[in-house]
C-alpha positions in Angstrom: 41.6 21.2 -11.2 43.1 20.3 -7.8 46.6 19.1 -7.3 47.8 15.5 -7.2 47.6 14.0 -3.7 50.8 14.2 -1.7 52.6 11.1 -0.5 53.1 10.5 3.3 55.8 7.9 2.7 55.6 4.2 3.0 52.3 4.3 4.9 49.0 4.5 3.1 47.6 7.9 3.1 44.0 7.4 4.3 42.7 10.3 2.1 44.4 8.9 -1.0 43.2 5.4 -0.3 39.6 6.6 0.2 39.8 8.7 -3.0 41.1 5.7 -5.0 38.4 3.4 -3.8 35.7 6.1 -4.4 37.1 6.6 -7.9 37.0 2.9 -8.6 33.3 2.6 -7.5 32.4 5.7 -9.6 34.0 4.3 -12.7 32.3 0.9 -12.3 28.9 2.5 -11.6 29.1 5.0 -14.4 30.9 3.0 -17.1 31.0 -0.6 -16.0 33.7 -2.9 -14.9 35.3 -2.9 -18.4 36.3 0.7 -18.0 38.1 0.2 -14.7 41.8 0.5 -15.4 44.5 1.6 -13.1 45.1 4.6 -15.3 41.5 5.7 -15.1 41.3 5.3 -11.4 44.6 7.1 -10.8 43.4 10.0 -13.0 40.0 10.3 -11.3 41.5 10.0 -7.8 44.4 12.3 -8.6 46.8 9.7 -7.4 50.0 8.3 -8.9 49.7 5.1 -10.8 52.8 3.8 -8.9 50.9 4.3 -5.7 48.0 2.2 -7.0 50.2 -0.6 -8.1 52.1 -0.6 -4.9 48.9 -0.9 -2.8 47.0 -3.1 -5.2 49.3 -4.9 -7.6 46.5 -5.9 -10.0 43.1 -4.7 -11.1 41.5 -7.7 -9.4 43.2 -6.9 -6.1 41.8 -3.3 -6.4 38.3 -4.7 -7.1 38.5 -7.0 -4.1 39.4 -4.0 -1.9 36.4 -2.1 -3.3 34.1 -5.0 -2.7 35.3 -5.5 0.8 34.9 -1.9 1.6 31.3 -2.0 0.3 30.3 -5.2 2.1 27.4 -4.4 4.3 26.7 -7.8 5.8 28.4 -7.8 9.2 26.2 -10.1 11.3 23.8 -12.9 10.7 20.3 -12.8 12.1 19.1 -15.4 14.5 15.6 -16.3 13.5 15.3 -19.3 15.8 15.7 -21.9 13.0 18.5 -22.9 10.7 16.1 -22.6 7.7 15.1 -19.1 8.7 18.7 -18.1 9.3 19.8 -19.4 5.9 16.9 -17.7 4.1 17.6 -14.4 5.9 21.3 -14.6 5.0 20.5 -15.4 1.4 17.9 -12.6 1.2 20.5 -10.1 2.4 23.3 -11.4 0.3 21.3 -11.6 -2.9 20.0 -8.0 -2.4 23.6 -6.9 -1.9 24.8 -8.7 -5.0 21.9 -7.2 -7.0 23.7 -3.8 -6.7 27.0 -3.0 -8.5 28.8 -5.0 -5.9 27.5 -8.2 -7.4 29.1 -7.3 -10.8 32.3 -6.5 -9.0 32.4 -9.8 -7.2 31.6 -11.7 -10.4 34.6 -10.0 -12.0 36.8 -10.9 -9.0 35.8 -14.6 -9.3 36.5 -14.5 -13.1 39.8 -12.7 -12.6 40.9 -15.2 -10.0 41.0 -17.9 -12.7 44.0 -16.4 -14.4 45.6 -14.2 -11.8 47.4 -15.8 -8.9 47.3 -12.6 -6.8 43.5 -12.3 -7.1 43.1 -16.0 -6.5 45.1 -15.8 -3.3 43.2 -12.7 -2.1 39.8 -14.3 -3.0 40.8 -17.5 -1.2 41.8 -15.6 2.0 38.4 -13.7 1.7 36.6 -17.0 1.2 38.2 -18.6 4.3 37.3 -15.5 6.4 33.7 -15.7 5.2 33.5 -19.4 6.0 34.7 -18.7 9.5 32.0 -16.1 10.0 29.2 -18.1 8.3 29.8 -21.1 10.5 28.0 -19.2 13.3 24.7 -20.0 11.6 25.4 -23.7 11.9 26.9 -23.6 15.3 23.7 -22.0 16.6 21.7 -24.8 15.0 23.8 -27.3 16.8 23.1 -25.5 20.1 19.4 -25.5 19.3 19.7 -29.3 18.7 18.6 -28.9 15.0 21.9 -30.4 13.8 24.1 -33.2 15.1 27.3 -31.9 16.5 29.0 -34.5 14.3 28.3 -32.4 11.2 31.1 -29.8 10.8 29.5 -26.3 10.7 32.3 -25.1 8.4 31.4 -27.8 5.8 27.8 -26.7 5.8 28.9 -23.1 5.5 30.9 -24.1 2.5 28.0 -25.8 0.9 25.8 -22.7 1.4 28.5 -20.5 0.1 28.9 -22.6 -3.0 25.1 -22.4 -3.7 25.2 -18.7 -3.2 28.1 -18.2 -5.6 26.5 -20.4 -8.2 23.4 -18.2 -8.1 25.6 -15.1 -8.5 27.6 -16.5 -11.4 24.6 -17.6 -13.4 22.7 -14.4 -12.6 19.9 -16.1 -10.7 19.7 -13.7 -7.8 15.9 -13.6 -8.2 15.7 -17.3 -7.1 13.4 -18.3 -4.3 15.6 -18.1 -1.2 13.1 -19.9 0.9 13.3 -22.9 -1.5 17.1 -22.8 -1.5 17.1 -22.7 2.3 14.7 -25.6 2.5 16.7 -27.6 0.0 20.0 -27.0 1.8 18.7 -27.5 5.3 16.5 -30.5 4.7 19.4 -32.9 4.4 21.2 -31.5 7.5 18.5 -31.0 10.2 17.1 -33.6 12.6 13.5 -34.6 12.0 
């Protein structure tokens, strides 16, 4: 067996951080989220438990770091219509959430209900996602599909709420075209 990873002081050791996040993913994929404990991650990553708790004070904070690291959606396609953009986004997101990342994110949402640290981290993540999702609706305003009086961020929030609902009730197999039509119909100009 190899030795425990060495500390480099107050800064995060990139090799240790990577090993910890890799270990967390492996545990979730092999044994499920219930098996993810700080002790199990520290043991698998050959890192000190104190290091884990210093960097991620709670299991939920560690899960959010794992989720953010695995997030693959970095841009939003421009299909030429808001309905097409919303459908393309939901297709990509639901496919992403159909992998272990979906279970991780569900757990993060659940953990946020009783853990202030997780709730704060999730809210910061949600605000960041709203900022980036607003681009879909800003493009629709530029294409004159939407009135510029409708706040793009509010529409992004409604779309996010619909997506989270489908994740939380395990309906990632839903018709994304139908969801997009339903969401967009009330927003777009005739």
